[in-house]
């Protein structure tokens, strides 16, 4: 496996002007990352409002990747592709296609796009609601995958958010889309957001993984925190019975060791992005996380 970093892990520095995306790439390279994932938050590579590409920055990213010998593993965007309204869905499909074009221009081989970044279109996070909206997601994902396939890009679904998450749901989508260049970005921590045992889910999904996000959370029952979560960093799981907060990799409550063992034993040998979401300094969190992942892989 190739341990690297998603630019999302440095989002705090990018947001507050302490780094550009180019600085983030240099930081990753200087600290031993074997690849970099590009997530356009607080910088833009395609302007939805004007329909224009940021050609200058696209070229700078592409050139710096070559200069640093730092492969760009994935390009990740939000999307909402489950609307019942055909015109709304059509506009979003076209927007995602333009981002496929961004991946092509940079030379990134895979692109994650969500299906429901904003959650269930109806607000109901149930199996019934999921089955109702699933056909719209499948139609959209197939069209985007076909467009991407013609351009040499593989599109990915991540178990992300609260609606299109959980092993059963993501495998259901991938099976229904049924495209050779459509697969899973397996996030080892996000299953906990929907109250699923991450080890059970990772074991079920590892064979479908085309990319991996490695992360860790602190997990507490509500009665353990008793209101102190309001002082920052915590969010509720889907059931509302637990609170989660991002941690430095292998310092939280998730079993990172056995998650990596299951992924390795499934034969996965590709890119692994450390996704740091903790409250600590993001540089320190990223470095510690990459070092921990390397140590675990050597010793698991």
Short mmCIF file of C-alpha atoms in Angstrom, two decimals:
data_model
loop_
_atom_site.label_atom_id
_atom_site.label_comp_id
_atom_site.label_asym_id
_atom_site.label_seq_id
_atom_site.Cartn_x
_atom_site.Cartn_y
_atom_site.Cartn_z
CA UNK A 1 0.00 0.00 0.00
CA UNK A 2 1.08 3.57 -0.70
CA UNK A 3 0.61 5.93 2.24
CA UNK A 4 -0.20 9.52 1.39
CA UNK A 5 -2.30 12.48 2.36
CA UNK A 6 -5.54 14.10 1.33
CA UNK A 7 -5.42 17.89 1.10
CA UNK A 8 -8.58 17.84 3.22
CA UNK A 9 -6.33 16.97 6.19
CA UNK A 10 -4.70 20.40 5.76
CA UNK A 11 -8.00 22.17 5.21
CA UNK A 12 -7.61 24.31 8.34
CA UNK A 13 -4.34 25.81 7.07
CA UNK A 14 -5.73 26.32 3.56
CA UNK A 15 -8.92 27.93 4.91
CA UNK A 16 -7.03 30.41 7.05
CA UNK A 17 -4.51 31.34 4.37
CA UNK A 18 -1.53 29.61 5.96
CA UNK A 19 -1.14 27.32 2.94
CA UNK A 20 -2.14 27.15 -0.67
CA UNK A 21 -2.86 23.80 -2.29
CA UNK A 22 0.66 23.99 -3.74
CA UNK A 23 2.09 24.48 -0.24
CA UNK A 24 0.06 21.49 0.92
CA UNK A 25 1.59 19.36 -1.82
CA UNK A 26 5.09 20.45 -0.83
CA UNK A 27 4.35 19.69 2.82
CA UNK A 28 3.11 16.20 1.90
CA UNK A 29 6.20 15.51 -0.18
CA UNK A 30 8.59 16.81 2.49
CA UNK A 31 7.02 14.50 5.06
CA UNK A 32 7.21 11.30 3.07
CA UNK A 33 3.79 11.09 1.45
CA UNK A 34 3.78 8.68 -1.47
CA UNK A 35 0.80 10.41 -3.08
CA UNK A 36 -1.58 13.34 -2.64
CA UNK A 37 -5.34 13.52 -2.95
CA UNK A 38 -6.80 16.82 -4.12
CA UNK A 39 -9.99 18.10 -2.46
CA UNK A 40 -10.96 21.58 -3.72
CA UNK A 41 -12.08 23.24 -0.49
CA UNK A 42 -11.27 26.96 -0.14
CA UNK A 43 -9.78 26.95 -3.62
CA UNK A 44 -11.43 26.34 -6.95
CA UNK A 45 -10.45 24.40 -10.04
CA UNK A 46 -13.85 24.78 -11.72
CA UNK A 47 -16.21 27.67 -11.03
CA UNK A 48 -19.79 26.40 -10.95
CA UNK A 49 -21.24 29.89 -11.26
CA UNK A 50 -19.32 30.95 -14.37
CA UNK A 51 -18.64 27.54 -15.88
CA UNK A 52 -14.93 28.28 -16.22
CA UNK A 53 -11.84 26.26 -15.37
CA UNK A 54 -8.98 27.64 -13.29
CA UNK A 55 -6.50 26.67 -15.97
CA UNK A 56 -3.54 28.41 -14.32
CA UNK A 57 -3.90 26.56 -11.02
CA UNK A 58 -4.67 23.27 -12.76
CA UNK A 59 -1.39 23.57 -14.65
CA UNK A 60 0.52 24.55 -11.51
CA UNK A 61 -0.78 21.49 -9.67
CA UNK A 62 0.04 19.21 -12.58
CA UNK A 63 3.54 20.65 -12.96
CA UNK A 64 4.33 20.55 -9.23
CA UNK A 65 3.20 16.93 -9.02
CA UNK A 66 5.75 16.08 -11.70
CA UNK A 67 8.46 18.22 -10.10
CA UNK A 68 8.01 16.60 -6.69
CA UNK A 69 7.48 13.10 -8.12
CA UNK A 70 4.30 13.13 -6.01
CA UNK A 71 1.53 11.19 -7.75
CA UNK A 72 -1.96 12.66 -7.52
CA UNK A 73 -4.12 9.74 -6.48
CA UNK A 74 -7.65 11.09 -6.44
CA UNK A 75 -9.81 14.17 -6.92
CA UNK A 76 -12.81 14.42 -4.57
CA UNK A 77 -15.91 16.61 -4.78
CA UNK A 78 -19.31 16.88 -3.16
CA UNK A 79 -22.44 16.21 -5.19
CA UNK A 80 -26.18 15.69 -4.81
CA UNK A 81 -27.48 13.31 -7.48
CA UNK A 82 -30.62 11.83 -5.92
CA UNK A 83 -33.12 14.61 -6.54
CA UNK A 84 -36.52 13.59 -7.89
CA UNK A 85 -36.50 16.73 -10.03
CA UNK A 86 -35.08 15.84 -13.44
CA UNK A 87 -33.80 19.34 -14.26
CA UNK A 88 -32.03 19.66 -10.91
CA UNK A 89 -30.44 16.27 -11.39
CA UNK A 90 -29.40 17.08 -14.97
CA UNK A 91 -27.64 20.28 -13.89
CA UNK A 92 -25.76 18.43 -11.16
CA UNK A 93 -24.70 15.62 -13.51
CA UNK A 94 -23.27 18.20 -15.91
CA UNK A 95 -21.43 19.95 -13.07
CA UNK A 96 -19.86 16.67 -11.97
CA UNK A 97 -18.83 15.95 -15.58
CA UNK A 98 -16.97 19.26 -15.68
CA UNK A 99 -15.08 18.10 -12.61
CA UNK A 100 -14.26 14.87 -14.42
CA UNK A 101 -12.72 17.21 -16.98
CA UNK A 102 -10.64 18.77 -14.19
CA UNK A 103 -9.30 15.34 -13.22
CA UNK A 104 -8.45 14.69 -16.87
CA UNK A 105 -6.64 18.00 -17.27
CA UNK A 106 -4.49 17.36 -14.21
CA UNK A 107 -3.98 13.70 -15.04
CA UNK A 108 -5.64 12.22 -11.93
CA UNK A 109 -6.85 8.64 -12.50
CA UNK A 110 -9.77 8.53 -10.06
CA UNK A 111 -12.47 10.92 -8.87
CA UNK A 112 -14.79 10.59 -5.92
CA UNK A 113 -18.17 12.24 -6.24
CA UNK A 114 -20.86 11.94 -3.61
CA UNK A 115 -24.42 11.01 -4.36
CA UNK A 116 -26.02 12.81 -1.43
CA UNK A 117 -23.62 15.26 0.22
CA UNK A 118 -26.56 17.07 1.77
CA UNK A 119 -28.20 13.88 3.02
CA UNK A 120 -31.53 12.37 2.07
CA UNK A 121 -33.48 14.63 -0.30
CA UNK A 122 -36.57 14.01 1.83
CA UNK A 123 -34.79 14.39 5.15
CA UNK A 124 -35.70 10.81 6.06
CA UNK A 125 -32.66 8.60 6.60
CA UNK A 126 -34.39 5.23 6.34
CA UNK A 127 -34.02 2.11 4.22
CA UNK A 128 -37.35 2.96 2.61
CA UNK A 129 -36.15 6.44 1.65
CA UNK A 130 -32.86 5.06 0.37
CA UNK A 131 -34.63 2.57 -1.91
CA UNK A 132 -36.93 5.32 -3.17
CA UNK A 133 -34.09 7.62 -4.22
CA UNK A 134 -31.67 4.89 -5.32
CA UNK A 135 -32.80 4.74 -8.99
CA UNK A 136 -31.99 8.44 -9.44
CA UNK A 137 -28.52 7.92 -7.99
CA UNK A 138 -27.84 4.88 -10.16
CA UNK A 139 -28.91 6.63 -13.35
CA UNK A 140 -26.71 9.63 -12.58
CA UNK A 141 -23.68 7.61 -11.47
CA UNK A 142 -23.83 5.42 -14.59
CA UNK A 143 -23.90 8.43 -16.90
CA UNK A 144 -20.97 10.05 -15.12
CA UNK A 145 -18.99 6.79 -15.03
CA UNK A 146 -19.53 6.30 -18.77
CA UNK A 147 -18.38 9.85 -19.46
CA UNK A 148 -15.36 9.39 -17.20
CA UNK A 149 -14.51 6.01 -18.70
CA UNK A 150 -14.18 7.54 -22.15
CA UNK A 151 -11.54 9.83 -20.62
CA UNK A 152 -9.66 7.20 -18.66
CA UNK A 153 -11.02 8.16 -15.25
CA UNK A 154 -12.49 5.83 -12.63
CA UNK A 155 -15.28 7.31 -10.53
CA UNK A 156 -15.69 6.38 -6.89
CA UNK A 157 -18.40 6.24 -4.28
CA UNK A 158 -17.28 6.88 -0.70
CA UNK A 159 -19.17 5.69 2.35
CA UNK A 160 -19.64 9.29 3.38
CA UNK A 161 -22.23 11.29 5.27
CA UNK A 162 -25.32 9.70 6.73
CA UNK A 163 -27.52 8.68 3.78
CA UNK A 164 -25.24 6.83 1.35
CA UNK A 165 -23.18 5.13 4.01
CA UNK A 166 -23.04 1.74 5.68
CA UNK A 167 -21.76 -1.38 3.98
CA UNK A 168 -25.14 -2.59 2.71
CA UNK A 169 -26.02 0.71 1.05
CA UNK A 170 -22.70 1.39 -0.66
CA UNK A 171 -22.40 -2.16 -1.98
CA UNK A 172 -26.00 -1.93 -3.21
CA UNK A 173 -25.15 1.21 -5.20
CA UNK A 174 -21.96 -0.22 -6.70
CA UNK A 175 -23.71 -3.43 -7.76
CA UNK A 176 -26.58 -1.47 -9.31
CA UNK A 177 -24.36 0.97 -11.23
CA UNK A 178 -22.43 -2.00 -12.60
CA UNK A 179 -19.63 -0.21 -14.43
CA UNK A 180 -16.02 -1.45 -14.55
CA UNK A 181 -14.70 2.05 -13.83
CA UNK A 182 -16.98 2.63 -10.84
CA UNK A 183 -15.99 1.45 -7.41
CA UNK A 184 -15.55 2.16 -3.74
CA UNK A 185 -13.45 4.67 -1.88
CA UNK A 186 -13.40 2.78 1.40
CA UNK A 187 -13.29 5.11 4.41
CA UNK A 188 -12.42 2.99 7.45
CA UNK A 189 -13.85 5.47 9.96
CA UNK A 190 -17.04 6.74 8.35
CA UNK A 191 -19.00 3.55 9.02
CA UNK A 192 -19.00 4.59 12.67
CA UNK A 193 -20.97 7.69 11.68
CA UNK A 194 -23.94 5.41 10.91
CA UNK A 195 -23.36 3.23 13.99
CA UNK A 196 -21.91 0.29 12.08
CA UNK A 197 -18.97 -1.68 13.46
CA UNK A 198 -16.08 -0.51 11.24
CA UNK A 199 -14.34 -3.90 11.28
CA UNK A 200 -17.47 -5.74 10.14
CA UNK A 201 -18.05 -3.14 7.41
CA UNK A 202 -14.41 -3.04 6.26
CA UNK A 203 -14.38 -6.83 5.97
CA UNK A 204 -17.56 -6.74 3.88
CA UNK A 205 -16.30 -3.97 1.59
CA UNK A 206 -12.54 -4.43 1.30
CA UNK A 207 -12.71 -6.50 -1.88
CA UNK A 208 -14.48 -3.61 -3.65
CA UNK A 209 -11.99 -0.92 -2.62
CA UNK A 210 -10.28 1.05 -5.37
CA UNK A 211 -8.94 3.59 -2.87
CA UNK A 212 -8.82 3.86 0.93
CA UNK A 213 -9.22 6.68 3.45
CA UNK A 214 -7.70 5.88 6.83
CA UNK A 215 -9.01 7.83 9.81
CA UNK A 216 -9.74 7.58 13.50
CA UNK A 217 -12.39 8.91 15.89
CA UNK A 218 -12.96 9.29 19.58
CA UNK A 219 -16.33 7.66 20.31
CA UNK A 220 -18.39 8.43 23.41
CA UNK A 221 -21.91 7.65 24.58
CA UNK A 222 -24.01 10.71 25.31
CA UNK A 223 -24.08 9.86 29.01
CA UNK A 224 -20.28 9.92 29.09
CA UNK A 225 -20.07 13.49 27.80
CA UNK A 226 -23.22 14.86 29.48
CA UNK A 227 -23.20 18.11 27.55
CA UNK A 228 -19.51 18.95 27.43
CA UNK A 229 -19.48 18.10 23.71
CA UNK A 230 -20.89 21.58 23.10
CA UNK A 231 -17.43 22.97 23.76
CA UNK A 232 -16.24 21.82 20.38
CA UNK A 233 -15.38 19.15 17.90
CA UNK A 234 -18.06 16.52 18.57
CA UNK A 235 -20.89 15.44 16.28
CA UNK A 236 -23.67 12.88 16.63
CA UNK A 237 -23.77 9.49 14.97
CA UNK A 238 -26.86 8.66 12.90
CA UNK A 239 -28.68 7.14 15.87
CA UNK A 240 -27.90 10.10 18.10
CA UNK A 241 -26.74 7.73 20.80
CA UNK A 242 -23.04 8.44 20.30
CA UNK A 243 -20.82 11.45 19.79
CA UNK A 244 -17.71 11.34 17.60
CA UNK A 245 -14.66 13.57 17.27
CA UNK A 246 -11.75 13.21 14.88
CA UNK A 247 -8.45 12.06 16.36
CA UNK A 248 -4.87 11.55 15.26
CA UNK A 249 -4.67 8.18 13.54
CA UNK A 250 -4.27 5.24 15.96
CA UNK A 251 -4.79 7.47 18.99
CA UNK A 252 -8.58 7.30 19.01
CA UNK A 253 -11.08 4.53 19.68
CA UNK A 254 -11.21 2.78 16.30
CA UNK A 255 -9.23 -0.39 15.61
CA UNK A 256 -6.90 0.94 12.92
CA UNK A 257 -4.61 -2.10 13.21
CA UNK A 258 -7.27 -4.63 12.29
CA UNK A 259 -8.83 -2.37 9.66
CA UNK A 260 -5.51 -2.27 7.84
CA UNK A 261 -5.02 -6.00 8.33
CA UNK A 262 -8.41 -6.72 6.73
CA UNK A 263 -7.67 -4.42 3.79
CA UNK A 264 -4.24 -5.97 3.28
CA UNK A 265 -5.60 -9.51 3.52
CA UNK A 266 -8.21 -8.66 0.88
CA UNK A 267 -5.31 -8.06 -1.51
CA UNK A 268 -5.51 -4.29 -1.66
CA UNK A 269 -2.19 -2.70 -2.70
CA UNK A 270 -3.22 0.77 -3.81
CA UNK A 271 -3.34 4.29 -2.44
CA UNK A 272 -4.20 4.99 1.20
CA UNK A 273 -4.93 8.61 2.17
CA UNK A 274 -4.55 9.69 5.78
CA UNK A 275 -7.59 11.82 6.57
CA UNK A 276 -7.01 13.89 9.69
CA UNK A 277 -10.05 15.60 11.20
CA UNK A 278 -8.81 16.26 14.74
CA UNK A 279 -8.61 19.46 16.76
CA UNK A 280 -4.82 19.34 16.98
CA UNK A 281 -2.49 21.30 14.71
CA UNK A 282 -3.11 19.82 11.29
CA UNK A 283 0.57 19.54 10.36
CA UNK A 284 1.31 17.54 13.52
CA UNK A 285 -1.78 15.41 13.02
CA UNK A 286 -0.86 14.59 9.42
CA UNK A 287 2.75 13.70 10.21
CA UNK A 288 1.79 11.54 13.19
CA UNK A 289 -0.92 9.83 11.16
CA UNK A 290 1.33 8.97 8.23
CA UNK A 291 4.03 7.69 10.58
CA UNK A 292 1.49 5.56 12.46
CA UNK A 293 0.12 4.07 9.24
CA UNK A 294 3.60 3.11 8.07
CA UNK A 295 4.42 1.54 11.44
CA UNK A 296 1.19 -0.45 11.51
CA UNK A 297 1.70 -1.74 7.97
CA UNK A 298 5.18 -2.91 8.87
CA UNK A 299 4.02 -4.66 12.03
CA UNK A 300 0.45 -5.83 11.54
#
